[in-house]
Amino acid sequence: QQPVQSPQAVILREGEDAVINCSSSKALYSVHWYRQKHGEAPVFLMILLKGGEQKGHDKISASFNEKKQQSSLYLTASQLSYSGTYFCGTAPGGGADGLTFGKGTHLIIQP
Amino acid sequence: AAGVIQSPRHLIKEKRETATLKCYPIPRHDTVYWYQQGPGQDPQFLISFYEKMQSDKGSIPDRFSAQQFSDYHSELNMSSLELGDSALYFCASSPIYPGQGQGTQYFGPGTRLLVL
């Protein structure tokens, strides 16, 4: 079952913050966040494993609520380079399970 | 740092032809995944291999097959190509940490397939 991402699109001014949400109707083992620019490969941002952890690096962080089967990606003080489509990918188990991606959130950062 | 290598980067085929896409994972990664991404869509998981054995299967058509070789590279074979097979095909690789669950999937640059 495909996770649901919200919002579908966001337009921000440089320096503003954004939150992207990802929810699933199935129990999750892990949530993976990627950013993709047009015509390029998805770039890994972070992985959260079940255990309700929060991770972050630089101005990008994420949380994973295992009970609610939800994850959120937080972008603070956004930069022009943050523009792109953000995908969450979910996996019901560990090992070499393929990811089921949400439909993506389009983020546009304006100067 | 070494990344996933995919070849060819671009491929043009006619309907009903066959195509073979190749993927060379990051060194010391033993798991390979294949994804298909249509224009404006999210990546769709096709199939994965761990230690040369098929591990997980997604929405891979019966016309497609894949395998992982002893050097861990993988090939996706596509036969009887249809117009709808036109897409970006990504390979991703990850290390599997025993007892620690799923590793991060690092995507290659993709192969853009156009079926005419």
Coordinates of C-alpha atoms in Angstrom, one line a residue:
Chain A
Q1 CA 0.0 0.0 0.0
Q2 CA 1.4 3.3 -1.1
P3 CA 2.2 5.8 1.7
V4 CA 0.4 9.2 1.6
Q5 CA 2.5 12.3 1.4
S6 CA 1.3 15.8 2.2
P7 CA 1.3 18.5 1.1
Q8 CA 1.6 17.7 -2.6
A9 CA 3.4 21.0 -3.3
V10 CA 5.0 23.8 -1.3
I11 CA 6.4 27.1 -2.4
L12 CA 8.7 28.9 0.1
R13 CA 10.9 31.9 0.2
E14 CA 14.6 31.2 1.0
G15 CA 15.1 30.9 4.7
E16 CA 11.6 29.7 5.5
D17 CA 10.8 26.3 7.1
A18 CA 8.8 23.4 5.7
V19 CA 7.3 20.1 7.0
I20 CA 6.5 17.2 4.8
N21 CA 4.4 14.3 6.1
C22 CA 4.3 10.7 5.2
S23 CA 1.7 8.2 6.6
S24 CA 1.0 4.6 6.0
S25 CA -1.9 2.3 6.7
K26 CA 0.5 -0.6 7.2
A27 CA 2.9 -1.4 9.9
L28 CA 6.3 -0.1 9.0
Y29 CA 9.8 -1.3 9.6
S30 CA 11.6 1.7 8.1
V31 CA 11.0 5.0 6.4
H32 CA 13.5 6.4 3.9
W33 CA 13.5 10.0 2.7
Y34 CA 14.9 11.1 -0.7
R35 CA 15.1 14.3 -2.7
Q36 CA 15.0 14.1 -6.5
K37 CA 15.7 16.9 -9.0
H38 CA 14.1 16.7 -12.4
G39 CA 15.7 14.0 -14.6
E40 CA 18.2 13.0 -11.9
A41 CA 18.4 10.1 -9.4
P42 CA 16.8 10.2 -6.0
V43 CA 19.4 11.3 -3.4
F44 CA 19.3 9.7 0.0
L45 CA 18.5 12.0 2.9
M46 CA 17.9 9.7 5.8
I47 CA 16.6 6.4 7.0
L48 CA 14.5 5.9 10.2
L49 CA 14.1 2.5 11.6
K50 CA 11.2 1.5 13.9
G51 CA 11.8 2.6 17.4
G52 CA 10.4 6.1 17.1
E53 CA 13.7 7.8 16.5
Q54 CA 14.5 11.2 15.2
K55 CA 17.4 11.9 13.0
G56 CA 18.9 15.0 11.6
H57 CA 21.9 16.6 9.9
D58 CA 22.5 20.2 9.0
K59 CA 19.1 21.8 8.7
I60 CA 17.2 18.7 7.7
S61 CA 15.7 16.4 10.3
A62 CA 13.0 13.7 10.4
S63 CA 10.9 11.8 12.9
F64 CA 9.2 8.4 12.8
N65 CA 6.2 7.6 15.0
E66 CA 5.9 3.9 14.7
K67 CA 2.6 3.6 16.5
K68 CA 0.9 6.1 14.2
Q69 CA 2.9 4.8 11.2
Q70 CA 3.8 8.3 10.3
S71 CA 7.0 10.2 9.5
S72 CA 7.8 13.8 9.1
L73 CA 10.6 15.6 7.3
Y74 CA 11.6 19.0 8.6
L75 CA 13.5 21.5 6.5
T76 CA 14.6 24.6 8.4
A77 CA 16.0 27.8 7.0
S78 CA 15.5 26.5 3.5
Q79 CA 18.1 27.1 0.8
L80 CA 17.6 27.3 -3.0
S81 CA 19.4 23.9 -3.3
Y82 CA 16.5 22.3 -1.4
S83 CA 14.2 22.6 -4.3
G84 CA 13.0 19.3 -5.8
T85 CA 10.6 16.5 -5.2
Y86 CA 10.7 14.8 -1.9
F87 CA 9.7 11.2 -1.6
C88 CA 9.2 9.0 1.4
G89 CA 9.8 5.3 0.9
T90 CA 8.5 2.7 3.2
A91 CA 9.3 -0.9 3.9
P92 CA 7.2 -3.4 5.9
G93 CA 10.2 -5.5 6.9
G94 CA 13.9 -5.5 7.0
G95 CA 16.4 -7.2 4.7
A96 CA 16.3 -6.5 1.0
D97 CA 12.7 -5.3 0.8
G98 CA 12.0 -2.9 -2.0
L99 CA 10.6 0.5 -1.1
T100 CA 7.1 1.7 -1.8
F101 CA 7.3 5.4 -2.4
G102 CA 4.7 8.1 -1.9
K103 CA 3.6 10.3 -4.8
G104 CA 6.1 12.9 -3.7
T105 CA 6.0 16.5 -2.5
H106 CA 7.2 19.2 -4.9
L107 CA 9.2 21.9 -3.1
I108 CA 10.0 25.2 -4.8
I109 CA 12.3 27.6 -3.0
Q110 CA 12.2 31.2 -4.3
P111 CA 14.9 33.7 -3.6
Chain B
A1 CA 33.2 8.0 -3.1
A2 CA 32.2 5.3 -5.6
G3 CA 28.6 5.3 -6.7
V4 CA 26.3 2.9 -8.5
I5 CA 27.1 2.6 -12.1
Q6 CA 24.4 2.0 -14.7
S7 CA 24.7 1.4 -18.4
P8 CA 23.7 2.4 -20.9
R9 CA 22.5 5.8 -19.8
H10 CA 20.2 6.2 -22.7
L11 CA 18.5 3.5 -24.9
I12 CA 16.2 3.7 -27.8
K13 CA 14.3 0.6 -28.9
E14 CA 11.5 -0.3 -31.2
K15 CA 8.3 -2.1 -30.0
R16 CA 8.7 -5.8 -29.5
E17 CA 12.5 -5.5 -29.3
T18 CA 14.6 -6.6 -26.3
A19 CA 16.8 -4.5 -24.0
T20 CA 19.4 -5.3 -21.3
L21 CA 20.2 -2.8 -18.6
K22 CA 23.3 -3.3 -16.4
C23 CA 24.0 -2.2 -12.9
Y24 CA 27.2 -2.2 -11.0
P25 CA 26.7 -1.7 -7.2
I26 CA 28.8 0.3 -4.9
P27 CA 31.8 -1.8 -3.8
R28 CA 31.0 -4.1 -0.9
H29 CA 27.3 -3.7 -1.4
D30 CA 25.7 -7.1 -1.8
T31 CA 22.1 -6.1 -2.5
V32 CA 20.7 -4.6 -5.6
Y33 CA 17.2 -3.2 -6.3
W34 CA 15.6 -2.2 -9.6
Y35 CA 13.0 0.6 -9.9
Q36 CA 11.0 2.0 -12.8
Q37 CA 10.0 5.6 -12.9
G38 CA 7.5 7.0 -15.4
P39 CA 7.3 10.7 -16.2
G40 CA 6.0 12.7 -13.3
Q41 CA 5.6 9.5 -11.2
D42 CA 7.2 8.0 -8.2
P43 CA 9.7 5.2 -8.5
Q44 CA 8.0 1.7 -8.7
F45 CA 9.9 -1.2 -7.2
L46 CA 10.5 -4.1 -9.6
I47 CA 12.8 -6.6 -8.0
S48 CA 15.7 -7.0 -5.6
F49 CA 18.6 -9.5 -5.1
Y50 CA 20.7 -10.3 -2.1
E51 CA 23.8 -12.4 -2.4
K52 CA 22.8 -13.4 -6.0
M53 CA 19.4 -14.7 -4.9
Q54 CA 16.1 -13.0 -5.6
S55 CA 15.0 -11.4 -2.4
D56 CA 11.8 -9.3 -3.0
K57 CA 9.5 -8.9 -6.0
G58 CA 7.4 -5.9 -6.8
S59 CA 5.5 -5.0 -9.9
I60 CA 7.8 -6.5 -12.4
P61 CA 6.1 -7.6 -15.6
D62 CA 6.5 -11.3 -16.7
R63 CA 8.3 -10.0 -19.8
F64 CA 11.1 -8.7 -17.6
S65 CA 13.7 -10.8 -15.8
A66 CA 16.7 -10.0 -13.8
Q67 CA 19.6 -11.7 -12.1
Q68 CA 22.6 -10.9 -10.0
F69 CA 26.0 -12.3 -10.9
S70 CA 28.9 -13.5 -8.8
D71 CA 30.6 -10.1 -8.9
Y72 CA 27.3 -8.6 -7.6
H73 CA 26.5 -6.7 -10.7
S74 CA 22.9 -7.1 -12.0
E75 CA 21.2 -7.1 -15.3
L76 CA 17.6 -6.4 -16.1
N77 CA 16.4 -8.1 -19.3
M78 CA 13.3 -6.7 -20.9
S79 CA 11.6 -8.5 -23.8
S80 CA 8.7 -7.7 -26.1
L81 CA 9.1 -4.0 -25.3
E82 CA 5.9 -1.9 -25.3
L83 CA 5.5 1.8 -25.6
G84 CA 4.5 1.9 -21.9
D85 CA 7.9 0.6 -20.9
S86 CA 9.4 4.0 -21.7
A87 CA 10.7 5.2 -18.4
L88 CA 13.7 5.9 -16.2
Y89 CA 15.1 2.7 -14.8
F90 CA 17.1 3.0 -11.6
C91 CA 19.3 0.6 -9.9
A92 CA 20.0 1.0 -6.2
S93 CA 22.4 -0.8 -4.0
S94 CA 22.8 -1.3 -0.3
P95 CA 24.8 -3.1 2.2
I96 CA 22.9 -5.5 4.5
Y97 CA 24.0 -5.3 8.0
P98 CA 23.3 -8.7 9.7
G99 CA 20.9 -8.3 12.6
Q100 CA 20.5 -4.6 12.0
G101 CA 17.8 -4.7 9.4
Q102 CA 17.6 -2.7 6.2
G103 CA 20.5 -0.7 4.8
T104 CA 20.3 2.6 3.0
Q105 CA 19.5 2.3 -0.7
Y106 CA 21.8 4.4 -2.9
F107 CA 20.5 5.1 -6.4
G108 CA 22.4 5.0 -9.6
P109 CA 22.0 7.7 -12.3
G110 CA 19.4 5.7 -14.2
T111 CA 18.9 4.4 -17.7
R112 CA 16.5 6.4 -19.8
L113 CA 14.6 3.9 -22.1
L114 CA 12.6 5.2 -25.0
V115 CA 10.4 2.7 -26.8
L116 CA 9.2 3.8 -30.3

